[in-house]
Tab-separated table of C-alpha atoms and ligand atoms in Angstrom:
chain	number	residue	atom	x	y	z
A	1	UNK	CA	-47.895	-91.614	-35.050
A	2	UNK	CA	-48.037	-93.411	-38.394
A	3	UNK	CA	-49.799	-91.167	-40.873
A	4	UNK	CA	-49.235	-92.985	-44.158
A	5	UNK	CA	-48.909	-96.518	-45.414
A	6	UNK	CA	-45.268	-95.817	-46.304
A	7	UNK	CA	-44.670	-95.087	-42.606
A	8	UNK	CA	-46.556	-98.245	-41.619
A	9	UNK	CA	-44.429	-100.297	-44.007
A	10	UNK	CA	-41.223	-98.784	-42.675
A	11	UNK	CA	-42.299	-99.650	-39.151
A	12	UNK	CA	-43.069	-103.218	-40.203
A	13	UNK	CA	-39.732	-103.560	-41.972
A	14	UNK	CA	-37.955	-102.475	-38.833
A	15	UNK	CA	-39.723	-105.155	-36.844
A	16	UNK	CA	-42.892	-103.504	-35.503
A	17	UNK	CA	-45.876	-105.861	-35.467
A	18	UNK	CA	-49.239	-104.998	-36.957
A	19	UNK	CA	-50.757	-105.766	-33.554
A	20	UNK	CA	-48.667	-103.033	-31.948
A	21	UNK	CA	-49.415	-100.609	-34.784
A	22	UNK	CA	-53.092	-101.280	-34.152
A	23	UNK	CA	-52.656	-100.794	-30.388
A	24	UNK	CA	-51.094	-97.382	-30.996
A	25	UNK	CA	-54.063	-96.328	-33.090
A	26	UNK	CA	-56.472	-97.647	-30.441
A	27	UNK	CA	-54.694	-95.510	-27.845
A	28	UNK	CA	-54.914	-92.457	-30.068
A	29	UNK	CA	-58.635	-93.054	-30.537
A	30	UNK	CA	-59.023	-93.150	-26.749
A	31	UNK	CA	-57.081	-89.919	-26.398
A	32	UNK	CA	-59.172	-88.167	-29.039
A	33	UNK	CA	-62.660	-89.099	-27.965
A	34	UNK	CA	-63.660	-85.435	-27.877
A	35	UNK	CA	-63.608	-85.473	-31.693
A	36	UNK	CA	-66.541	-87.936	-31.674
A	37	UNK	CA	-65.057	-89.492	-34.815
A	38	UNK	CA	-65.681	-93.176	-34.085
A	39	UNK	CA	-69.160	-94.524	-33.377
A	40	UNK	CA	-67.664	-97.899	-32.572
A	41	UNK	CA	-64.214	-99.408	-32.443
A	42	UNK	CA	-64.088	-103.026	-33.622
A	43	UNK	CA	-61.431	-103.945	-31.078
A	44	UNK	CA	-61.699	-107.695	-31.034
A	45	UNK	CA	-62.121	-108.324	-34.763
A	46	UNK	CA	-59.360	-105.795	-35.523
A	47	UNK	CA	-56.963	-107.534	-33.101
A	48	UNK	CA	-57.798	-110.895	-34.650
A	49	UNK	CA	-57.151	-109.553	-38.125
A	50	UNK	CA	-53.894	-107.890	-37.035
A	51	UNK	CA	-52.640	-111.168	-35.567
A	52	UNK	CA	-53.452	-112.983	-38.800
A	53	UNK	CA	-51.636	-110.355	-40.831
A	54	UNK	CA	-48.574	-110.609	-38.585
A	55	UNK	CA	-48.576	-114.344	-39.233
A	56	UNK	CA	-48.799	-113.780	-42.977
A	57	UNK	CA	-45.974	-111.236	-42.892
A	58	UNK	CA	-43.848	-113.817	-41.097
A	59	UNK	CA	-44.689	-116.387	-43.761
A	60	UNK	CA	-43.985	-113.953	-46.555
A	61	UNK	CA	-47.461	-114.165	-48.054
A	62	UNK	CA	-49.082	-110.909	-46.885
A	63	UNK	CA	-51.263	-108.833	-49.218
A	64	UNK	CA	-50.714	-105.387	-50.684
A	65	UNK	CA	-52.300	-103.560	-47.739
A	66	UNK	CA	-50.745	-105.589	-44.957
A	67	UNK	CA	-50.850	-103.505	-41.804
A	68	UNK	CA	-52.847	-100.624	-43.200
A	69	UNK	CA	-55.415	-99.785	-40.524
A	70	UNK	CA	-58.641	-98.492	-42.020
A	71	UNK	CA	-61.822	-96.953	-40.584
A	72	UNK	CA	-65.174	-97.182	-42.360
A	73	UNK	CA	-67.810	-94.513	-42.720
A	74	UNK	CA	-70.853	-95.797	-40.885
A	75	UNK	CA	-72.743	-96.445	-44.119
A	76	UNK	CA	-70.549	-99.325	-45.283
A	77	UNK	CA	-71.555	-102.864	-44.438
A	78	UNK	CA	-69.126	-105.184	-42.692
A	79	UNK	CA	-70.554	-108.583	-41.904
A	80	UNK	CA	-71.301	-109.243	-38.236
A	81	UNK	CA	-70.716	-105.609	-37.302
A	82	UNK	CA	-73.213	-102.871	-36.588
A	83	UNK	CA	-73.937	-100.234	-39.206
A	84	UNK	CA	-76.320	-97.327	-38.624
A	85	UNK	CA	-75.761	-94.579	-41.229
A	86	UNK	CA	-75.578	-92.434	-38.056
A	87	UNK	CA	-79.344	-92.817	-37.771
A	88	UNK	CA	-81.574	-93.945	-34.964
A	89	UNK	CA	-83.689	-95.849	-37.470
A	90	UNK	CA	-81.007	-98.518	-37.891
A	91	UNK	CA	-80.569	-98.939	-34.131
A	92	UNK	CA	-79.191	-102.380	-33.347
A	93	UNK	CA	-78.889	-103.440	-36.998
A	94	UNK	CA	-75.958	-105.663	-37.933
A	95	UNK	CA	-74.619	-106.109	-41.458
A	96	UNK	CA	-75.461	-109.438	-43.037
A	97	UNK	CA	-72.710	-109.169	-45.618
A	98	UNK	CA	-69.583	-107.148	-46.344
A	99	UNK	CA	-69.453	-104.356	-48.930
A	100	UNK	CA	-67.377	-105.359	-51.959
A	101	UNK	CA	-65.027	-102.394	-51.492
A	102	UNK	CA	-64.411	-103.361	-47.858
A	103	UNK	CA	-63.957	-107.038	-48.727
A	104	UNK	CA	-61.283	-106.144	-51.270
A	105	UNK	CA	-59.361	-104.230	-48.594
A	106	UNK	CA	-59.596	-107.170	-46.205
A	107	UNK	CA	-58.498	-109.566	-48.944
A	108	UNK	CA	-55.296	-107.511	-49.229
A	109	UNK	CA	-54.774	-107.723	-45.452
A	110	UNK	CA	-55.923	-104.303	-44.323
A	111	UNK	CA	-57.209	-104.181	-40.739
A	112	UNK	CA	-60.676	-102.675	-40.210
A	113	UNK	CA	-60.596	-100.679	-36.982
A	114	UNK	CA	-64.135	-99.352	-36.608
A	115	UNK	CA	-67.015	-97.323	-37.957
A	116	UNK	CA	-66.959	-93.572	-38.228
A	117	UNK	CA	-69.523	-90.932	-37.462
A	118	UNK	CA	-71.132	-89.111	-40.394
A	119	UNK	CA	-74.206	-87.085	-41.246
A	120	UNK	CA	-77.347	-89.206	-41.030
A	121	UNK	CA	-77.682	-91.170	-44.287
A	122	UNK	CA	-74.792	-89.059	-45.650
A	123	UNK	CA	-77.001	-85.971	-45.831
A	124	UNK	CA	-75.129	-82.873	-44.736
A	125	UNK	CA	-72.030	-80.742	-45.148
A	126	UNK	CA	-70.900	-80.307	-41.553
A	127	UNK	CA	-71.428	-83.620	-39.785
A	128	UNK	CA	-73.884	-81.906	-37.464
A	129	UNK	CA	-76.758	-84.105	-38.727
A	130	UNK	CA	-75.637	-87.285	-36.971
A	131	UNK	CA	-78.039	-88.866	-34.482
A	132	UNK	CA	-74.929	-89.446	-32.353
A	133	UNK	CA	-73.711	-85.870	-32.034
A	134	UNK	CA	-71.495	-83.666	-34.179
A	135	UNK	CA	-67.924	-84.509	-35.142
A	136	UNK	CA	-65.221	-81.947	-34.358
A	137	UNK	CA	-62.464	-80.859	-36.701
A	138	UNK	CA	-59.135	-82.397	-35.622
A	139	UNK	CA	-57.354	-79.127	-36.398
A	140	UNK	CA	-59.693	-76.986	-34.286
A	141	UNK	CA	-62.429	-78.585	-32.170
A	142	UNK	CA	-64.608	-75.458	-32.440
A	143	UNK	CA	-64.891	-76.006	-36.185
A	144	UNK	CA	-66.856	-78.568	-38.168
A	145	UNK	CA	-64.876	-81.199	-40.094
A	146	UNK	CA	-67.210	-80.890	-43.084
A	147	UNK	CA	-69.658	-83.544	-44.120
A	148	UNK	CA	-71.084	-85.891	-44.628
A	149	UNK	CA	-67.963	-88.062	-44.113
A	150	UNK	CA	-66.732	-85.866	-41.252
A	151	UNK	CA	-65.660	-88.714	-38.980
A	152	UNK	CA	-63.633	-90.264	-41.797
A	153	UNK	CA	-61.881	-86.955	-42.504
A	154	UNK	CA	-61.121	-86.019	-38.927
A	155	UNK	CA	-59.858	-89.527	-38.094
A	156	UNK	CA	-57.261	-89.323	-40.865
A	157	UNK	CA	-56.286	-85.760	-39.977
A	158	UNK	CA	-55.830	-86.765	-36.322
A	159	UNK	CA	-53.862	-89.912	-37.173
A	160	UNK	CA	-56.407	-92.263	-35.570
A	161	UNK	CA	-55.852	-94.811	-38.362
A	162	UNK	CA	-53.885	-94.944	-41.610
A	163	UNK	CA	-56.792	-94.233	-43.937
A	164	UNK	CA	-60.572	-94.228	-44.028
A	165	UNK	CA	-63.365	-94.798	-46.489
A	166	UNK	CA	-66.115	-92.297	-47.100
A	167	UNK	CA	-68.860	-91.897	-49.646
A	168	UNK	CA	-69.362	-88.943	-51.954
A	169	UNK	CA	-72.783	-88.132	-53.374
A	170	UNK	CA	-72.314	-84.381	-53.704
A	171	UNK	CA	-68.945	-83.664	-52.137
A	172	UNK	CA	-68.949	-85.671	-48.932
A	173	UNK	CA	-65.369	-86.810	-49.424
A	174	UNK	CA	-63.824	-83.769	-51.087
A	175	UNK	CA	-65.351	-81.038	-48.893
A	176	UNK	CA	-64.288	-82.622	-45.553
A	177	UNK	CA	-60.867	-83.373	-47.083
A	178	UNK	CA	-60.528	-79.667	-47.864
A	179	UNK	CA	-61.618	-78.728	-44.317
A	180	UNK	CA	-59.160	-81.100	-42.635
A	181	UNK	CA	-56.065	-80.848	-44.838
A	182	UNK	CA	-56.359	-84.413	-46.090
A	183	UNK	CA	-56.605	-86.055	-49.514
A	184	UNK	CA	-60.051	-87.121	-50.648
A	185	UNK	CA	-61.022	-88.764	-53.923
A	186	UNK	CA	-64.358	-89.380	-55.552
A	187	UNK	CA	-63.713	-91.907	-58.312
A	188	UNK	CA	-65.689	-92.069	-61.557
A	189	UNK	CA	-69.264	-93.190	-61.020
A	190	UNK	CA	-69.128	-96.972	-61.402
A	191	UNK	CA	-65.382	-97.268	-60.722
A	192	UNK	CA	-65.958	-98.871	-57.323
A	193	UNK	CA	-68.854	-101.193	-56.570
A	194	UNK	CA	-71.586	-99.713	-54.382
A	195	UNK	CA	-72.632	-103.149	-53.134
A	196	UNK	CA	-72.878	-102.842	-49.365
A	197	UNK	CA	-72.965	-99.048	-49.327
A	198	UNK	CA	-76.208	-97.858	-47.736
A	199	UNK	CA	-77.814	-95.952	-50.596
A	200	UNK	CA	-78.563	-92.240	-50.436
A	201	UNK	CA	-78.872	-91.302	-54.136
A	202	UNK	CA	-77.865	-94.314	-56.173
A	203	UNK	CA	-77.015	-92.558	-59.435
A	204	UNK	CA	-74.627	-90.217	-57.573
A	205	UNK	CA	-73.093	-92.266	-54.726
A	206	UNK	CA	-69.458	-93.363	-54.929
A	207	UNK	CA	-67.125	-94.812	-52.316
A	208	UNK	CA	-63.672	-93.267	-51.988
A	209	UNK	CA	-60.701	-92.861	-49.636
A	210	UNK	CA	-59.383	-90.232	-47.215
A	211	UNK	CA	-55.631	-90.375	-46.723
A	212	UNK	CA	-52.585	-88.393	-45.657
A	213	UNK	CA	-50.826	-89.063	-48.966
A	214	UNK	CA	-51.696	-89.235	-52.632
A	215	UNK	CA	-49.998	-92.609	-52.897
A	216	UNK	CA	-52.303	-94.139	-50.302
A	217	UNK	CA	-55.385	-92.847	-52.110
A	218	UNK	CA	-54.151	-94.226	-55.447
A	219	UNK	CA	-53.368	-97.617	-53.939
A	220	UNK	CA	-56.724	-97.893	-52.166
A	221	UNK	CA	-58.677	-97.089	-55.312
A	222	UNK	CA	-56.594	-99.566	-57.283
A	223	UNK	CA	-57.492	-102.284	-54.772
A	224	UNK	CA	-61.197	-101.428	-54.547
A	225	UNK	CA	-61.967	-100.680	-58.215
A	226	UNK	CA	-63.338	-103.034	-60.802
A	227	UNK	CA	-66.419	-104.954	-61.847
A	228	UNK	CA	-68.621	-106.712	-59.336
A	229	UNK	CA	-71.365	-109.200	-60.020
A	230	UNK	CA	-73.364	-107.664	-57.144
A	231	UNK	CA	-73.523	-104.157	-58.629
A	232	UNK	CA	-74.665	-103.818	-62.235
A	233	UNK	CA	-73.464	-100.194	-62.285
A	234	UNK	CA	-69.882	-101.190	-61.405
A	235	UNK	CA	-67.944	-100.675	-64.607
A	236	UNK	CA	-65.996	-103.349	-66.477
A	237	UNK	CA	-63.622	-100.650	-67.709
A	238	UNK	CA	-59.981	-101.650	-67.215
A	239	UNK	CA	-58.494	-100.788	-63.801
A	240	UNK	CA	-55.204	-98.985	-64.366
A	241	UNK	CA	-52.230	-99.150	-62.031
A	242	UNK	CA	-53.022	-95.860	-60.320
A	243	UNK	CA	-50.220	-96.353	-57.844
A	244	UNK	CA	-47.440	-96.412	-60.423
A	245	UNK	CA	-46.000	-92.967	-60.959
A	246	UNK	CA	-45.644	-91.468	-64.415
A	247	UNK	CA	-44.670	-87.869	-64.993
A	248	UNK	CA	-47.176	-86.305	-67.340
A	249	UNK	CA	-46.142	-84.051	-70.215
A	250	UNK	CA	-47.696	-80.664	-70.829
A	251	UNK	CA	-51.403	-80.620	-70.141
A	252	UNK	CA	-54.291	-78.376	-71.051
A	253	UNK	CA	-56.390	-77.379	-68.102
A	254	UNK	CA	-59.735	-75.638	-68.015
A	255	UNK	CA	-60.523	-73.284	-65.178
A	256	UNK	CA	-64.212	-72.507	-64.872
A	257	UNK	CA	-64.454	-68.727	-64.748
A	258	UNK	CA	-67.734	-68.714	-62.858
A	259	UNK	CA	-66.224	-70.728	-59.994
A	260	UNK	CA	-63.531	-68.167	-59.262
A	261	UNK	CA	-65.941	-65.277	-59.811
A	262	UNK	CA	-68.684	-66.643	-57.575
A	263	UNK	CA	-69.741	-64.344	-54.778
A	264	UNK	CA	-69.147	-66.627	-51.808
A	265	UNK	CA	-65.492	-67.508	-52.406
A	266	UNK	CA	-62.993	-66.490	-49.754
A	267	UNK	CA	-60.444	-64.104	-51.327
A	268	UNK	CA	-57.488	-66.019	-49.881
A	269	UNK	CA	-58.714	-69.277	-51.406
A	270	UNK	CA	-59.212	-67.570	-54.737
A	271	UNK	CA	-55.719	-66.074	-54.569
A	272	UNK	CA	-54.175	-69.444	-53.730
A	273	UNK	CA	-55.934	-71.138	-56.653
A	274	UNK	CA	-54.693	-68.384	-58.947
A	275	UNK	CA	-51.183	-68.803	-57.578
A	276	UNK	CA	-51.392	-72.525	-58.355
A	277	UNK	CA	-52.540	-71.683	-61.881
A	278	UNK	CA	-49.540	-69.399	-62.390
A	279	UNK	CA	-47.179	-72.079	-61.125
A	280	UNK	CA	-48.649	-74.605	-63.569
A	281	UNK	CA	-48.346	-72.116	-66.426
A	282	UNK	CA	-44.698	-71.510	-65.530
A	283	UNK	CA	-44.178	-75.252	-65.815
A	284	UNK	CA	-45.413	-75.189	-69.388
A	285	UNK	CA	-49.016	-76.296	-68.943
A	286	UNK	CA	-51.758	-74.465	-70.776
A	287	UNK	CA	-54.491	-72.946	-68.683
A	288	UNK	CA	-57.687	-71.745	-70.280
A	289	UNK	CA	-60.427	-69.874	-68.503
A	290	UNK	CA	-63.654	-71.305	-69.870
A	291	UNK	CA	-67.151	-70.042	-69.284
A	292	UNK	CA	-69.559	-72.595	-67.864
A	293	UNK	CA	-72.615	-70.517	-67.052
A	294	UNK	CA	-74.431	-73.282	-65.206
A	295	UNK	CA	-72.988	-72.934	-61.728
A	296	UNK	CA	-76.272	-71.599	-60.344
A	297	UNK	CA	-78.139	-74.673	-61.627
A	298	UNK	CA	-75.848	-77.224	-60.039
A	299	UNK	CA	-77.025	-77.195	-56.444
A	300	UNK	CA	-80.789	-76.998	-57.259
A	301	UNK	CA	-80.514	-79.825	-59.806
A	302	UNK	CA	-78.536	-81.897	-57.352
A	303	UNK	CA	-81.165	-81.425	-54.634
A	304	UNK	CA	-84.145	-82.201	-56.895
A	305	UNK	CA	-82.589	-85.433	-58.134
A	306	UNK	CA	-80.892	-86.672	-54.957
A	307	UNK	CA	-83.934	-86.077	-52.762
A	308	UNK	CA	-86.063	-87.962	-55.316
A	309	UNK	CA	-83.686	-90.912	-55.181
A	310	UNK	CA	-83.417	-90.686	-51.396
A	311	UNK	CA	-87.175	-90.737	-50.913
A	312	UNK	CA	-87.263	-93.993	-52.839
A	313	UNK	CA	-84.141	-95.551	-51.281
A	314	UNK	CA	-85.161	-94.722	-47.723
A	315	UNK	CA	-88.679	-96.145	-48.068
A	316	UNK	CA	-87.280	-99.518	-46.986
A	317	UNK	CA	-86.750	-98.201	-43.452
A	318	UNK	CA	-90.295	-98.788	-42.328
A	319	UNK	CA	-89.992	-100.026	-38.762
A	320	UNK	CA	-90.582	-103.596	-39.924
A	321	UNK	CA	-87.604	-104.703	-41.991
A	322	UNK	CA	-84.666	-103.083	-40.208
A	323	UNK	CA	-83.606	-101.677	-36.875
A	324	UNK	CA	-85.802	-99.267	-34.962
A	325	UNK	CA	-89.522	-99.856	-34.386
A	326	UNK	CA	-91.691	-97.458	-32.398
A	327	UNK	CA	-93.056	-98.919	-29.182
A	328	UNK	CA	-95.952	-96.511	-29.307
A	329	UNK	CA	-97.396	-97.851	-32.571
A	330	UNK	CA	-100.370	-100.136	-33.077
A	331	UNK	CA	-101.091	-101.656	-36.481
A	332	UNK	CA	-99.075	-101.543	-39.703
A	333	UNK	CA	-99.814	-98.014	-40.839
A	334	UNK	CA	-99.079	-96.508	-37.436
A	335	UNK	CA	-95.887	-98.580	-37.169
A	336	UNK	CA	-94.638	-97.061	-40.419
A	337	UNK	CA	-95.584	-93.530	-39.466
A	338	UNK	CA	-94.328	-93.519	-35.890
A	339	UNK	CA	-91.147	-95.498	-36.559
A	340	UNK	CA	-90.182	-93.200	-39.419
A	341	UNK	CA	-91.113	-90.009	-37.542
A	342	UNK	CA	-89.184	-91.067	-34.455
A	343	UNK	CA	-86.326	-92.828	-36.276
A	344	UNK	CA	-85.307	-90.254	-38.913
A	345	UNK	CA	-83.770	-86.908	-37.967
A	346	UNK	CA	-85.079	-83.564	-39.277
A	347	UNK	CA	-82.771	-83.223	-42.316
A	348	UNK	CA	-83.545	-86.733	-43.539
A	349	UNK	CA	-87.277	-86.100	-43.106
A	350	UNK	CA	-86.972	-82.818	-45.011
A	351	UNK	CA	-85.294	-84.605	-47.911
A	352	UNK	CA	-87.743	-87.504	-47.999
A	353	UNK	CA	-90.579	-84.977	-48.168
A	354	UNK	CA	-88.855	-82.864	-50.838
A	355	UNK	CA	-88.108	-85.998	-52.865
A	356	UNK	CA	-91.637	-87.319	-52.550
A	357	UNK	CA	-92.916	-83.945	-53.699
A	358	UNK	CA	-90.733	-83.762	-56.816
A	359	UNK	CA	-91.794	-87.294	-57.748
A	360	UNK	CA	-95.505	-86.745	-57.115
A	361	UNK	CA	-97.849	-87.081	-60.115
A	362	UNK	CA	-98.634	-83.369	-60.373
A	363	UNK	CA	-95.031	-82.125	-60.116
A	364	UNK	CA	-92.986	-84.944	-61.657
A	365	UNK	CA	-92.476	-83.242	-65.006
A	366	UNK	CA	-91.917	-79.797	-63.565
A	367	UNK	CA	-89.186	-80.946	-61.184
A	368	UNK	CA	-87.887	-84.477	-61.643
A	369	UNK	CA	-88.022	-84.650	-65.455
A	370	UNK	CA	-86.684	-81.119	-65.687
A	371	UNK	CA	-83.882	-82.003	-63.279
A	372	UNK	CA	-82.933	-85.005	-65.410
A	373	UNK	CA	-82.832	-82.816	-68.500
A	374	UNK	CA	-80.614	-80.259	-66.798
A	375	UNK	CA	-78.339	-83.082	-65.642
A	376	UNK	CA	-78.020	-84.200	-69.264
A	377	UNK	CA	-77.125	-80.663	-70.383
A	378	UNK	CA	-74.481	-80.430	-67.635
A	379	UNK	CA	-73.043	-83.771	-68.716
A	380	UNK	CA	-72.940	-82.780	-72.397
A	381	UNK	CA	-71.363	-79.414	-71.673
A	382	UNK	CA	-68.773	-80.986	-69.385
A	383	UNK	CA	-67.898	-83.566	-72.038
A	384	UNK	CA	-67.418	-80.677	-74.456
A	385	UNK	CA	-64.855	-79.126	-72.114
A	386	UNK	CA	-63.043	-82.456	-71.844
A	387	UNK	CA	-62.912	-82.828	-75.638
A	388	UNK	CA	-60.480	-79.997	-75.597
A	389	UNK	CA	-58.897	-80.158	-72.118
A	390	UNK	CA	-57.248	-82.808	-69.968
A	391	UNK	CA	-58.558	-81.563	-66.626
A	392	UNK	CA	-60.824	-79.056	-64.975
A	393	UNK	CA	-59.383	-77.168	-62.018
A	394	UNK	CA	-61.409	-75.412	-59.333
A	395	UNK	CA	-61.504	-74.736	-55.624
A	396	UNK	CA	-62.931	-77.550	-53.515
A	397	UNK	CA	-64.813	-75.294	-51.122
A	398	UNK	CA	-65.622	-71.588	-51.062
A	399	UNK	CA	-64.428	-71.225	-47.458
A	400	UNK	CA	-62.398	-72.971	-44.783
A	401	UNK	CA	-64.096	-74.991	-42.017
A	402	UNK	CA	-66.760	-72.963	-40.239
A	403	UNK	CA	-67.765	-72.881	-36.559
A	404	UNK	CA	-70.031	-75.552	-35.132
A	405	UNK	CA	-73.658	-74.314	-35.088
A	406	UNK	CA	-72.747	-71.426	-37.399
A	407	UNK	CA	-74.693	-72.481	-40.511
A	408	UNK	CA	-78.279	-73.106	-39.528
A	409	UNK	CA	-80.471	-72.604	-42.568
A	410	UNK	CA	-80.605	-75.523	-45.009
A	411	UNK	CA	-80.066	-73.452	-48.154
A	412	UNK	CA	-76.790	-71.941	-46.895
A	413	UNK	CA	-75.698	-75.432	-45.922
A	414	UNK	CA	-76.609	-76.762	-49.389
A	415	UNK	CA	-74.522	-74.014	-50.999
A	416	UNK	CA	-71.419	-75.462	-49.337
A	417	UNK	CA	-71.506	-77.978	-52.192
A	418	UNK	CA	-71.361	-75.400	-54.951
A	419	UNK	CA	-68.083	-76.679	-56.441
A	420	UNK	CA	-68.348	-80.339	-55.555
A	421	UNK	CA	-71.760	-81.449	-56.899
A	422	UNK	CA	-70.562	-80.948	-60.485
A	423	UNK	CA	-68.508	-84.164	-60.510
A	424	UNK	CA	-71.432	-86.148	-59.066
A	425	UNK	CA	-73.968	-84.776	-61.538
A	426	UNK	CA	-71.662	-85.723	-64.410
A	427	UNK	CA	-70.041	-88.829	-62.904
A	428	UNK	CA	-66.472	-87.574	-63.391
A	429	UNK	CA	-63.632	-88.476	-61.036
A	430	UNK	CA	-62.364	-85.631	-58.848
A	431	UNK	CA	-59.780	-85.220	-56.146
A	432	UNK	CA	-59.308	-82.645	-53.425
A	433	UNK	CA	-55.728	-82.159	-52.391
A	434	UNK	CA	-54.416	-79.812	-49.725
A	435	UNK	CA	-53.522	-76.480	-51.286
A	436	UNK	CA	-52.632	-74.092	-48.510
A	437	UNK	CA	-53.259	-72.631	-45.125
A	438	UNK	CA	-55.512	-69.642	-44.606
A	439	UNK	CA	-54.478	-66.726	-42.394
A	440	UNK	CA	-57.125	-68.069	-39.979
A	441	UNK	CA	-54.864	-71.101	-39.533
A	442	UNK	CA	-57.124	-73.587	-41.310
A	443	UNK	CA	-56.318	-75.631	-44.404
A	444	UNK	CA	-58.154	-75.674	-47.716
A	445	UNK	CA	-57.983	-77.824	-50.804
A	446	UNK	CA	-57.944	-77.523	-54.563
A	447	UNK	CA	-60.043	-79.739	-56.787
A	448	UNK	CA	-58.988	-81.446	-60.002
A	449	UNK	CA	-61.563	-83.212	-62.165
A	450	UNK	CA	-60.760	-85.585	-65.032
A	451	UNK	CA	-62.683	-87.334	-67.838
A	452	UNK	CA	-64.488	-90.550	-66.927
A	453	UNK	CA	-62.172	-93.387	-65.847
A	454	UNK	CA	-59.047	-91.228	-66.161
A	455	UNK	CA	-58.070	-91.730	-62.525
A	456	UNK	CA	-54.532	-92.630	-63.522
A	457	UNK	CA	-54.033	-89.321	-65.319
A	458	UNK	CA	-55.719	-87.570	-62.391
A	459	UNK	CA	-53.265	-89.044	-59.895
A	460	UNK	CA	-50.250	-88.360	-62.059
A	461	UNK	CA	-51.165	-84.734	-62.493
A	462	UNK	CA	-52.110	-84.367	-58.831
A	463	UNK	CA	-48.623	-85.636	-57.919
A	464	UNK	CA	-47.187	-82.864	-59.980
A	465	UNK	CA	-49.511	-80.225	-58.507
A	466	UNK	CA	-48.768	-81.359	-55.026
A	467	UNK	CA	-45.218	-80.130	-55.335
A	468	UNK	CA	-46.625	-76.742	-56.147
A	469	UNK	CA	-48.933	-76.445	-53.145
A	470	UNK	CA	-48.877	-72.897	-51.900
A	471	UNK	CA	-49.237	-71.413	-48.501
A	472	UNK	CA	-51.091	-68.173	-48.718
A	473	UNK	CA	-50.850	-65.502	-46.059
B	501	LIG	N1	-73.491	-82.145	-48.608
B	501	LIG	C1	-74.180	-82.852	-49.640
B	501	LIG	C2	-75.549	-83.267	-49.177
B	501	LIG	O1	-75.884	-82.926	-48.105
B	501	LIG	C3	-73.367	-84.022	-50.089
B	501	LIG	C4	-73.570	-85.229	-49.287
B	501	LIG	C5	-72.788	-86.393	-49.800
B	501	LIG	O2	-71.952	-86.276	-50.678
B	501	LIG	N2	-73.131	-87.559	-49.269
B	501	LIG	O3	-76.258	-83.936	-49.852
């Protein structure tokens, strides 16, 4: 099983073809169908691509990702292929164009193997909100893989492809990475073009990778990042060489007191984070416990603003323009109502209603405007921390992966995001890297957040932390 691009490259150097690497992954996907990770395998286009890449390797003109086999979260467009955001409402819809991030991978000779299950429209923390059934955690099929990019996480953990793409609006890459023992990165807002990513909350959404090594994540972001004429929010900020390794000197790291003191954190996770802190101190880094008394505002602010944006973004799915249309409907109004009621699942409907409410004339100021103001305060206060610190360190998740069907009320599910929504509210880049193994046998991650566009520093410090990963219990 080839888990990293380094292993893929070694195999290629010793004569293995990309076609046979692909075949091995296809077999593994077959053998792991119980995980429900893939919604569709793009067998014929992947084989075609693999053959082309083999040809290029022979001719000595292959790209930087030659032979890397990549799965896409089912909210990324790939021309001529189905995309559904794991929703019934997009039934039968085929992408008319390819997302910029995906195109850049293909241009460097990656092979796109299929589309991966996720929570419907990326709304969820357990991948139980898919219209196509829940995804299982590769490390224990009775546990959730996290969400919303659960298929992407579990596929990497199970070695069903070399890497995957996910999207992170409030933690959907980092939380499943923590639950599956993989690496997950949410880049700075605007680092990677969102063109071709089905929008959930446009001012929060970012595309990012899941991998089995830091190097693969750095390389993928390097390839995907940069300006794009199709996305005005894609930054023109210089793209650094994230994949080149530099050992950082002594750094100053802020640890948010309230995160480690919060009620829901598993004591073993807390202990492991503290152990990591001690190890960093011993290496000469400065750790400061800072107070950031806004933790309780994060999740509510996130849900006011993201549901508002979702209610607007999802209004295009009306039973006329895309995918599913109710057979039972007569007339325009009824077509809208029935198609949307039948096409969207319960969580998506809940969020559209919540978002419509917070944007309604009578409540706009009380909720939406207030939410925007709180977001600004969170951004200002976070910038203040970064004036004086290189990074912020915190747990990725309060617990390890939980049982399927265990978390049933929406508020408890929303609180899964307690540590991850921060980076989306403020736009900062953040990574979850595997930290340790709980006495229950499951992995968990640690989260490092950096100032805007400091992905290079983030990777370099993460490389250093990685050597300090602890195994508690
Ligand atoms: N779990 C969060 C939510 O349900 C985050 C989702 C995401 O990042 N796409 O909104």
